[in-house]
mmCIF file of C-alpha atoms and ligand atoms in Angstrom:
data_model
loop_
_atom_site.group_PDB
_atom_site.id
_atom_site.type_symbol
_atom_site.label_atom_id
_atom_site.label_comp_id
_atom_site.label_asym_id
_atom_site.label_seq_id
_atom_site.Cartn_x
_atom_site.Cartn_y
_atom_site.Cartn_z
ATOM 1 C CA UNK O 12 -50.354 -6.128 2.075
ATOM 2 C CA UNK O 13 -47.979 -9.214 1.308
ATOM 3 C CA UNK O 14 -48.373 -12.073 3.709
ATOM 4 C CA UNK O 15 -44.755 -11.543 5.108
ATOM 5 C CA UNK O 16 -45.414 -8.201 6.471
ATOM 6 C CA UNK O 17 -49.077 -9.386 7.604
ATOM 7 C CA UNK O 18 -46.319 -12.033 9.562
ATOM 8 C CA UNK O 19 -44.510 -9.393 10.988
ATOM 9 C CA UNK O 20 -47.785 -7.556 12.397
ATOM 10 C CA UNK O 21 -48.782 -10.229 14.227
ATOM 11 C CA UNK O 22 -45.386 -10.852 16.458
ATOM 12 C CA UNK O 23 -44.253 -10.119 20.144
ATOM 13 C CA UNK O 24 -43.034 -6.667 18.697
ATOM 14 C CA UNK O 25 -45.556 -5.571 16.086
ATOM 15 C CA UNK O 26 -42.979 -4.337 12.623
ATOM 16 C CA UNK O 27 -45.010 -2.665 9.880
ATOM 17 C CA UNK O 28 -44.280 -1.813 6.276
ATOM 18 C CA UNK O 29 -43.487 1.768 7.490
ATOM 19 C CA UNK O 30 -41.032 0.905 9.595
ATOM 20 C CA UNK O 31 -39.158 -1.613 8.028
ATOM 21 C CA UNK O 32 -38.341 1.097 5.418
ATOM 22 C CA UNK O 33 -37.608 3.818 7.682
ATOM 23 C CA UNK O 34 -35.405 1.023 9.463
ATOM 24 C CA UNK O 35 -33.660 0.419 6.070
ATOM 25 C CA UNK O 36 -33.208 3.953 4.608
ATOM 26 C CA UNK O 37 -31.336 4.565 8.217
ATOM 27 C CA UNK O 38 -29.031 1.465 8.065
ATOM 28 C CA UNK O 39 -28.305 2.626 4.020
ATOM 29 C CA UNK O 40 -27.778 5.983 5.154
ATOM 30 C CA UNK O 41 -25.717 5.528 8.251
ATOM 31 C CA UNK O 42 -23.603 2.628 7.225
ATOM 32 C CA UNK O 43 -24.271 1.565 3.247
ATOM 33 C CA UNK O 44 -25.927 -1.446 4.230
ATOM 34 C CA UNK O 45 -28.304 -1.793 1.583
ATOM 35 C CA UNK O 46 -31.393 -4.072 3.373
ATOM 36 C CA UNK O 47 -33.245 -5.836 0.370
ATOM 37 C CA UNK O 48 -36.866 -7.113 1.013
ATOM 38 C CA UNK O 49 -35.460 -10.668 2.262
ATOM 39 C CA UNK O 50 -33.282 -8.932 5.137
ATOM 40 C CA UNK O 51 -37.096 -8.415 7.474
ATOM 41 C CA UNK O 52 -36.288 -11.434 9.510
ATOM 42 C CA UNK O 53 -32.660 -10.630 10.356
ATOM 43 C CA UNK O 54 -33.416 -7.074 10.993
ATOM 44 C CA UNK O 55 -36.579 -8.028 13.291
ATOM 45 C CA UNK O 56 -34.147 -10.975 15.072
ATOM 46 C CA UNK O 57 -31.630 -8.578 15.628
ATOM 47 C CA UNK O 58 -33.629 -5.698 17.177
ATOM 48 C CA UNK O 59 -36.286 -7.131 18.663
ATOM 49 C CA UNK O 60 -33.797 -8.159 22.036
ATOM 50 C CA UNK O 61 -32.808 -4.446 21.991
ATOM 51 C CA UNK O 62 -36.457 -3.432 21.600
ATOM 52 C CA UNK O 63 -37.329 -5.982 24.519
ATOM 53 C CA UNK O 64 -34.210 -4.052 26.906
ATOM 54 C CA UNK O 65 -36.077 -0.840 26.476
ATOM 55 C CA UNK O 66 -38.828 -1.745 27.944
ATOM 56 C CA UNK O 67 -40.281 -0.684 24.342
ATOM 57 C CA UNK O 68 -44.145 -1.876 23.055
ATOM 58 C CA UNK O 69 -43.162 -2.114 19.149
ATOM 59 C CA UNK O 70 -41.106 -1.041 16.467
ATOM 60 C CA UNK O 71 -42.958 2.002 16.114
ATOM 61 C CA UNK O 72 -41.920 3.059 19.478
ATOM 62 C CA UNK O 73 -38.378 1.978 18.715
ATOM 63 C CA UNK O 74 -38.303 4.433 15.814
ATOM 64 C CA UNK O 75 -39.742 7.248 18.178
ATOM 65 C CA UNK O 76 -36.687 5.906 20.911
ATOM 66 C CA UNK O 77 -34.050 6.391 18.229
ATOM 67 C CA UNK O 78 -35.102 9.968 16.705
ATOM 68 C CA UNK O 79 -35.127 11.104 20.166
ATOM 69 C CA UNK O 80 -31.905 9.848 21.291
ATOM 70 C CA UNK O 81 -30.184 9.773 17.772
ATOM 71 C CA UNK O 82 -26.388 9.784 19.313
ATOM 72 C CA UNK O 83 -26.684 7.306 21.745
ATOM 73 C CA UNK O 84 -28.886 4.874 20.286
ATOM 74 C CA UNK O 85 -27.346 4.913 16.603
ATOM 75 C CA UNK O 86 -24.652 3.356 17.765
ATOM 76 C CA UNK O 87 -26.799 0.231 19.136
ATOM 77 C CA UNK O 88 -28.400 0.010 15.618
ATOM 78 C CA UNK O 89 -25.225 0.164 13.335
ATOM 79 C CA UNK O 90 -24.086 -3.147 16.106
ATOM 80 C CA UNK O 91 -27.581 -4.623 15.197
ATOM 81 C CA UNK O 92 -27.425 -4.577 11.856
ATOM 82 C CA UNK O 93 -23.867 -5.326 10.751
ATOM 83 C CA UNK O 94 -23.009 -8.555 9.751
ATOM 84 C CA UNK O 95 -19.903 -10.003 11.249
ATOM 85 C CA UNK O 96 -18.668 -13.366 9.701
ATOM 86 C CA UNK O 97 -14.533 -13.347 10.017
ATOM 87 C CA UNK O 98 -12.149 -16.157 10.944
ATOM 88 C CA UNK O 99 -8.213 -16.644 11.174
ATOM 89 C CA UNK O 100 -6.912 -16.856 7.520
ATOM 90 C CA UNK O 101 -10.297 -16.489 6.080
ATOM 91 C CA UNK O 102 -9.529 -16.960 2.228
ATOM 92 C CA UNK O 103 -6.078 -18.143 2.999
ATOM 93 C CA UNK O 104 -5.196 -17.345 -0.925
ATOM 94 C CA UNK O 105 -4.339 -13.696 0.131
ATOM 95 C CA UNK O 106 -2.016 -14.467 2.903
ATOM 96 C CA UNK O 107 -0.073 -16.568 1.042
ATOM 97 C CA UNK O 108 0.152 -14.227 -2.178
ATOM 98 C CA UNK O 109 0.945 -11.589 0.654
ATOM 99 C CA UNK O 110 3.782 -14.076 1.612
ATOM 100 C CA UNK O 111 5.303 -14.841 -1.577
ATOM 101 C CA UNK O 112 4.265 -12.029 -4.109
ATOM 102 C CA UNK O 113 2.636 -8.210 -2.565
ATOM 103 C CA UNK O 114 5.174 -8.196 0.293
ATOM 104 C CA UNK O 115 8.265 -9.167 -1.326
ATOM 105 C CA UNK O 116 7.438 -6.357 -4.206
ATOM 106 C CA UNK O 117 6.460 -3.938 -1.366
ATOM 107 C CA UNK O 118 9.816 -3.999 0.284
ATOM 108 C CA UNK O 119 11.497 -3.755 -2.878
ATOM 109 C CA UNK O 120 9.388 -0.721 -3.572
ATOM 110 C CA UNK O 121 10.119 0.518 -0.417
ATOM 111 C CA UNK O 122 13.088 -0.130 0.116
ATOM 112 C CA UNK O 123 14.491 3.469 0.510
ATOM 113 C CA UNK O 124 12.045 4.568 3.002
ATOM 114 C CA UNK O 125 11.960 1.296 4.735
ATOM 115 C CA UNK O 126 8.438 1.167 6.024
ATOM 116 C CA UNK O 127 5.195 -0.405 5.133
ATOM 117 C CA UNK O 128 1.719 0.677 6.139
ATOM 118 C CA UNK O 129 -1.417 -1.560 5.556
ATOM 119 C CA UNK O 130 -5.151 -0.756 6.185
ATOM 120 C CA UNK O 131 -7.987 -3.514 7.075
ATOM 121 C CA UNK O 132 -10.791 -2.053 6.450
ATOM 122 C CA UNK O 133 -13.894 -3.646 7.777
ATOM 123 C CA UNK O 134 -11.825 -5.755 10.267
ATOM 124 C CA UNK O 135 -15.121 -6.701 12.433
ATOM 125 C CA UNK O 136 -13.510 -8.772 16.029
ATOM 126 C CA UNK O 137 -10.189 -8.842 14.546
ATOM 127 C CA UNK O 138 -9.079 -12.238 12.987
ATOM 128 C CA UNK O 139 -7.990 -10.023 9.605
ATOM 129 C CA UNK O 140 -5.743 -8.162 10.882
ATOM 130 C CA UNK O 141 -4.140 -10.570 13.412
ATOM 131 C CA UNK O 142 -3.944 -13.165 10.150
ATOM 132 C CA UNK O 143 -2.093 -9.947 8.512
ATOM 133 C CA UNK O 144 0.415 -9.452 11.339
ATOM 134 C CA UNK O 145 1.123 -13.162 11.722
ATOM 135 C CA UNK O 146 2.115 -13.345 8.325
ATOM 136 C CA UNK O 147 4.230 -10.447 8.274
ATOM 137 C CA UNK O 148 6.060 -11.451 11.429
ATOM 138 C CA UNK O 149 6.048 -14.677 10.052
ATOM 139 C CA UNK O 150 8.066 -13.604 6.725
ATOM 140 C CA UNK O 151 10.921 -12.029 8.798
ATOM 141 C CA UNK O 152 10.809 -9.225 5.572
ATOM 142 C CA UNK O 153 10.112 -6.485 7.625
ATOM 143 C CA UNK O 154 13.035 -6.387 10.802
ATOM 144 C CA UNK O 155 13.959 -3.214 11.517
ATOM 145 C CA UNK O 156 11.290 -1.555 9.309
ATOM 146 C CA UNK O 157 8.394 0.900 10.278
ATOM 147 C CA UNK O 158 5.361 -1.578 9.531
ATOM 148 C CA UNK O 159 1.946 -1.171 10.744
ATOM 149 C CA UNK O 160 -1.486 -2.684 10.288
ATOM 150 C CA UNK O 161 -4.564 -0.088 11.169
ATOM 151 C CA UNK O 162 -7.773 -1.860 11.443
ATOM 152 C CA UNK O 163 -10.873 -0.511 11.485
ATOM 153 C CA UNK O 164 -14.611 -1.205 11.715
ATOM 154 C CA UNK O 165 -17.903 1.200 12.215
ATOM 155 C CA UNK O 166 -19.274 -1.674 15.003
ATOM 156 C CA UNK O 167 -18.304 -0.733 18.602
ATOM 157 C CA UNK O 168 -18.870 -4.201 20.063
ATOM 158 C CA UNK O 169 -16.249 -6.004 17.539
ATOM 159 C CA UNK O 170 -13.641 -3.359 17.942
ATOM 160 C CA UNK O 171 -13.931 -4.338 21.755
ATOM 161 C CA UNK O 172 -13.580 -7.555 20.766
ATOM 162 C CA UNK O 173 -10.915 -7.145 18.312
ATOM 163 C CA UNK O 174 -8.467 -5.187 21.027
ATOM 164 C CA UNK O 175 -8.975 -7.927 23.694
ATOM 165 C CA UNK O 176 -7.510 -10.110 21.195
ATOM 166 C CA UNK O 177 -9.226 -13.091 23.535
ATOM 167 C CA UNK O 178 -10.484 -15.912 21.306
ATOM 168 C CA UNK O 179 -12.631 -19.118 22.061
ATOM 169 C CA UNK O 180 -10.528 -22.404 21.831
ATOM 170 C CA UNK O 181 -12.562 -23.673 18.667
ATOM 171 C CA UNK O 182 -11.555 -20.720 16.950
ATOM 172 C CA UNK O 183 -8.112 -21.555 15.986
ATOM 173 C CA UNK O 184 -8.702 -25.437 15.841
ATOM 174 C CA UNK O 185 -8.328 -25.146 12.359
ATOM 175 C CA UNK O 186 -4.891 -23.582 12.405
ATOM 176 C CA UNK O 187 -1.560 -25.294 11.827
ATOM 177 C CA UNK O 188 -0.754 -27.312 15.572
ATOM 178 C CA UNK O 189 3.313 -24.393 14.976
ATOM 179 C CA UNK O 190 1.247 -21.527 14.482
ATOM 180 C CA UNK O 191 -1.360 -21.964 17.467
ATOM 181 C CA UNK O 192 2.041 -22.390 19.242
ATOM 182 C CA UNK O 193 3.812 -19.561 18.081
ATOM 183 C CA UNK O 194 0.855 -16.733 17.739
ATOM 184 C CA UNK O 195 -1.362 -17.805 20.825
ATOM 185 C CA UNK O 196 -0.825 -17.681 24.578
ATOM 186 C CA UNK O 197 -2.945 -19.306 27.665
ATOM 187 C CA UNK O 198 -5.268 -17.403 29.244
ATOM 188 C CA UNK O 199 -7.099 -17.532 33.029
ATOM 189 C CA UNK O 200 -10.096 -19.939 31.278
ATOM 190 C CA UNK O 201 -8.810 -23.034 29.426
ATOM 191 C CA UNK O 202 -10.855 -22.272 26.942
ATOM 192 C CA UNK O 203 -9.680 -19.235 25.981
ATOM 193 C CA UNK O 204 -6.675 -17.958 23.985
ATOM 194 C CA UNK O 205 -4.627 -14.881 23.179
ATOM 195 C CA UNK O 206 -3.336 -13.558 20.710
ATOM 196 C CA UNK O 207 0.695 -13.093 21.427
ATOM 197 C CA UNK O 208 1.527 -9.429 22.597
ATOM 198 C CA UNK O 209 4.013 -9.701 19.617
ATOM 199 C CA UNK O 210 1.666 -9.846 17.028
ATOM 200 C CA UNK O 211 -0.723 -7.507 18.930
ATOM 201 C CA UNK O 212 1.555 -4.864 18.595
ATOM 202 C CA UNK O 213 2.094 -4.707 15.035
ATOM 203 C CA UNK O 214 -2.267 -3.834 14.688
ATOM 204 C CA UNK O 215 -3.763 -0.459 15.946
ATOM 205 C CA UNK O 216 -7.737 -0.600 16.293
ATOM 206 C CA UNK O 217 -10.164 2.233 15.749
ATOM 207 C CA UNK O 218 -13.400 3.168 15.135
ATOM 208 C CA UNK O 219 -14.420 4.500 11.643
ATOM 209 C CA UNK O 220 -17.329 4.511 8.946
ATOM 210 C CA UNK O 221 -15.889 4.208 5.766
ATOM 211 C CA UNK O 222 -18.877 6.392 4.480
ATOM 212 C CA UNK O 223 -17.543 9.178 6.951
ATOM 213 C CA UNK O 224 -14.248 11.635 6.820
ATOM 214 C CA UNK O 225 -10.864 9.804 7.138
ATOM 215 C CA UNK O 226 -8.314 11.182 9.627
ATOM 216 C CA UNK O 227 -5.234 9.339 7.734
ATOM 217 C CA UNK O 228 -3.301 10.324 4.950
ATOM 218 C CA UNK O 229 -1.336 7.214 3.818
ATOM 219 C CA UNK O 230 -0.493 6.455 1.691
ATOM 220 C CA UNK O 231 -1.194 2.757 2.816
ATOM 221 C CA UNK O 232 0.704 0.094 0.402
ATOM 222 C CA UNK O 233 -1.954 -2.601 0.648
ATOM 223 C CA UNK O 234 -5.645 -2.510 1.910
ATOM 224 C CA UNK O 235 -7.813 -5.444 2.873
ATOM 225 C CA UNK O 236 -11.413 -4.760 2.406
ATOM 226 C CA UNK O 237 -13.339 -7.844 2.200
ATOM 227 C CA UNK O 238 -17.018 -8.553 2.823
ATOM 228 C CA UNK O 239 -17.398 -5.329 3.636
ATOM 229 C CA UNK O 240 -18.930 -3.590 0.761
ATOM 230 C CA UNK O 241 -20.723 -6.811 -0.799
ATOM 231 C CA UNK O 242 -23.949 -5.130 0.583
ATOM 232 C CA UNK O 243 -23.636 -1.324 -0.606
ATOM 233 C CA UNK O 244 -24.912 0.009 -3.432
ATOM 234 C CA UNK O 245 -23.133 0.191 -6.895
ATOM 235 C CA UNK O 246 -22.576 3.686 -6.338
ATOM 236 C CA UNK O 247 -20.906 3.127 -2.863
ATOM 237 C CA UNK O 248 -18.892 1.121 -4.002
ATOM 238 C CA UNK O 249 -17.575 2.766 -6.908
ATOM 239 C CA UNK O 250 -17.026 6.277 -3.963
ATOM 240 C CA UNK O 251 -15.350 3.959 -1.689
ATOM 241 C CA UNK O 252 -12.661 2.349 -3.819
ATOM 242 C CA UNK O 253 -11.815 5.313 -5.322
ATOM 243 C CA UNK O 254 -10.907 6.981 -2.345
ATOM 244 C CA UNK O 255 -9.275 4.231 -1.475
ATOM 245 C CA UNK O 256 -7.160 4.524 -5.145
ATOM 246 C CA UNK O 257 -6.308 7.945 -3.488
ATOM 247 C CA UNK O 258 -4.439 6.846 -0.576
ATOM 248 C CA UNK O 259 -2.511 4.265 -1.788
ATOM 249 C CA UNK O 260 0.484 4.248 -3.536
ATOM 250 C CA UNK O 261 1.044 3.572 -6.569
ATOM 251 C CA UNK O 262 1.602 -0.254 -7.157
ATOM 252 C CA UNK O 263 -0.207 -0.830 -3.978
ATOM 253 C CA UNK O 264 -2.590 -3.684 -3.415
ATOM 254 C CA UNK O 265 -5.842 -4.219 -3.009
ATOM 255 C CA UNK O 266 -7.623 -7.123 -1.653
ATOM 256 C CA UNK O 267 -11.513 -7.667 -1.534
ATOM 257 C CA UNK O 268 -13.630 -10.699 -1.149
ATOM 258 C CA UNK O 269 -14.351 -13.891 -2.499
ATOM 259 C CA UNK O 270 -18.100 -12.672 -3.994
ATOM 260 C CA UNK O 271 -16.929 -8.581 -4.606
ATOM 261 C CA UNK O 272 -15.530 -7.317 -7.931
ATOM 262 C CA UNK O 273 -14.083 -4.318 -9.596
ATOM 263 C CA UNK O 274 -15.501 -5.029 -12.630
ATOM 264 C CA UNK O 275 -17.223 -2.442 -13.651
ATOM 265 C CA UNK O 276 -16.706 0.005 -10.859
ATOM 266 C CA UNK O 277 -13.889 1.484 -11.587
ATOM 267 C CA UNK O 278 -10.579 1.088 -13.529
ATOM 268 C CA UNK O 279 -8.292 2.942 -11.147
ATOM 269 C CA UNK O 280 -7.310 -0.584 -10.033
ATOM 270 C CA UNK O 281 -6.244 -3.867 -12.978
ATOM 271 C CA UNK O 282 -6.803 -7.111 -11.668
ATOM 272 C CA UNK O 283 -4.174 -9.830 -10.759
ATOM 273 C CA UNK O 284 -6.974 -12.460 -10.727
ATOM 274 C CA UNK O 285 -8.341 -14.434 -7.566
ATOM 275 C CA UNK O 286 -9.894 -10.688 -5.935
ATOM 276 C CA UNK O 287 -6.413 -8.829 -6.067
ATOM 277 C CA UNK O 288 -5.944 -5.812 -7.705
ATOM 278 C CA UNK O 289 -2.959 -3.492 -8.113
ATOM 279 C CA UNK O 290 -3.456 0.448 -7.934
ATOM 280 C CA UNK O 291 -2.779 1.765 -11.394
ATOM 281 C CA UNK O 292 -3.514 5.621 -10.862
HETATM 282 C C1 SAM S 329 -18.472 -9.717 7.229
HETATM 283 S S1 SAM S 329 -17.396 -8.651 8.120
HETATM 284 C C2 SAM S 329 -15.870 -8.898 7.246
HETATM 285 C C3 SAM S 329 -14.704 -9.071 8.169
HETATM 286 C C4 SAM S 329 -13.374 -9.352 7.467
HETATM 287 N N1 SAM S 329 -13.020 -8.271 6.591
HETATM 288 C C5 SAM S 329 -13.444 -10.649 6.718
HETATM 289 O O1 SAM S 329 -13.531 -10.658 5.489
HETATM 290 O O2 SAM S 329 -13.401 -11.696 7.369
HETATM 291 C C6 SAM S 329 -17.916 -7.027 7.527
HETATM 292 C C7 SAM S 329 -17.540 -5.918 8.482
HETATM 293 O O3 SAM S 329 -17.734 -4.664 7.810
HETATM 294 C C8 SAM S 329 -18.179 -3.719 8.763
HETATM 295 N N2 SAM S 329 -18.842 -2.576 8.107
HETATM 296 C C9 SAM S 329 -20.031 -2.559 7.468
HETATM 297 N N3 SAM S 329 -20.323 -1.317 7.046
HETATM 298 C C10 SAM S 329 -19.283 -0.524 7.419
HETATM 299 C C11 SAM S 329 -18.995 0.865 7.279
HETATM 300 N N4 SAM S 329 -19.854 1.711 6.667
HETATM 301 N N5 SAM S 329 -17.835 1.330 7.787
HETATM 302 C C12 SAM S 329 -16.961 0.493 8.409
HETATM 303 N N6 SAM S 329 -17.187 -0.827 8.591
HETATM 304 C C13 SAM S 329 -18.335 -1.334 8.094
HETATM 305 C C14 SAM S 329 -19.101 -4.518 9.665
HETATM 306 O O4 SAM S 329 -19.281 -3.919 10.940
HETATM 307 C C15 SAM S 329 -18.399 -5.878 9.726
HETATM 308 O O5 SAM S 329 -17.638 -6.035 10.883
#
């Protein structure tokens, strides 16, 4: 036995080799999340205060817990395990090609039809999509037109989160001084904000697995999905984007992140360089 798992043994929650693979095979099969050999610590950290609520003795018992109450208690473990990094205009390079390139050809597109649907997809507490609506609102293109940004994440406790719409201070100290002004409102606790009901309203939150049946049937004209799949297999990837190629129209965008590719996935999308793609069929 390698001296790590010997390490893990020995803790305040015993974790052995057993169940740290029955504890990955559920996250992969549940969620995608692939957990290599160097996740252990962040999987232990992260369950080990849940573990500790239970009144539980070890992991082994925790496994037990979870086959017996399987509904209830996934739902706690697919929270524990994601991985939930976001901020306002996080890679600021696809708002402002949004800005000057994919929404100006969108509403040319659609110009008969006059409306505009967009999908963020993996939103986690809900700086994407607010980023999304900020800049739409901000390009005055779509007045008068049906637009609307769905947002979605498997993780209860963001999507909470994310509908508040309730921010700490530090989180939009980066931010242009007009756009704090514009998009953000006072709250009760100084240091707080809120995100403007205006912008709110343009985003509708839910809770889906992107492994699982979709109730929507687009098509959506541009998708963010970024950081999302960076830690499913090859295979789910190549499944996911290609149902995502199915609901969007043709010409639609696609936007993943900074360390994701297409390359080699699947050639239902070309690349417009810098993690954008455009839907070819
Ligand atoms: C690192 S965050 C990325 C947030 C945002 N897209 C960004 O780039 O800033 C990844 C999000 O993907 C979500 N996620 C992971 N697996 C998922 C799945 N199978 N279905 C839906 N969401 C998932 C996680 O809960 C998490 O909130």
């Amino acid at each position: 036995m390698s001296s790590s798992s010997e390490n893990f043994r020995s803790r305040e929650f015993p974790m052995t080799e057993e169940d740290y693979q029955f504890l990955r095979q559920l996250a992969g099969r549940e969620t995608g999340i692939e957990l290599s050999e160097a996740k252990r610590e962040m999987v232990y950290s992260r369950l080990v205060r849940r573990i500790r609520s239970l009144g539980l003795m070890d992991f082994a018992g925790y496994r037990h817990y979870l086959e017996k109450n399987k509904h209830l208690e996934l739902t706690h473990f697919v929270n524990a395990i994601t991985t939930n990094l976001t901020s306002f205009f996080r890679e600021g390079h696809h708002f402002e090609a949004l800005r000057t390139t994919l929404l100006p050809e969108i509403i040319k597109q659609n110009a008969q039809r006059r409306s505009l649907r967009i999908w963020s997809a993996g939103c986690s507490t809900g700086e994407e999509p607010y980023s999304l609506a900020m800049t739409l609102q901000d390009s005055g293109l779509c007045k008068g037109w049906d637009a609307k940004i769905l947002a979605t994440d498997v993780d209860s406790n963001v999507l909470a989160h994310a509908t508040a719409g309730q921010y700490g201070r530090e989180k939009i100290q980066g931010l242009p001084q007009d756009l704090q002004q514009r998009h953000f409102v006072r709250t009760e606790r100084e240091e707080m904000v809120q995100v403007d009901p205006r912008i709110s309203a343009w985003v509708t939150f839910r809770q889906l697995n992107l492994l699982h049946e979709w109730p929507m049937s687009g098509p959506f004209d541009i998708i963010f999905c970024r950081n999302v799949v960076i830690y499913f297999s090859k295979d789910t990837q190549r499944q996911l984007f290609d149902r995502f190629a199915s609901l969007m129209a043709v010409g639609g965008y696609l936007c993943i992140g900074h360390s994701e590719t297409l390359h080699g996935i699947t050639d239902r999308f070309e690349s417009l360089g810098r993690t954008i793609y455009r839907k070819r069929f």
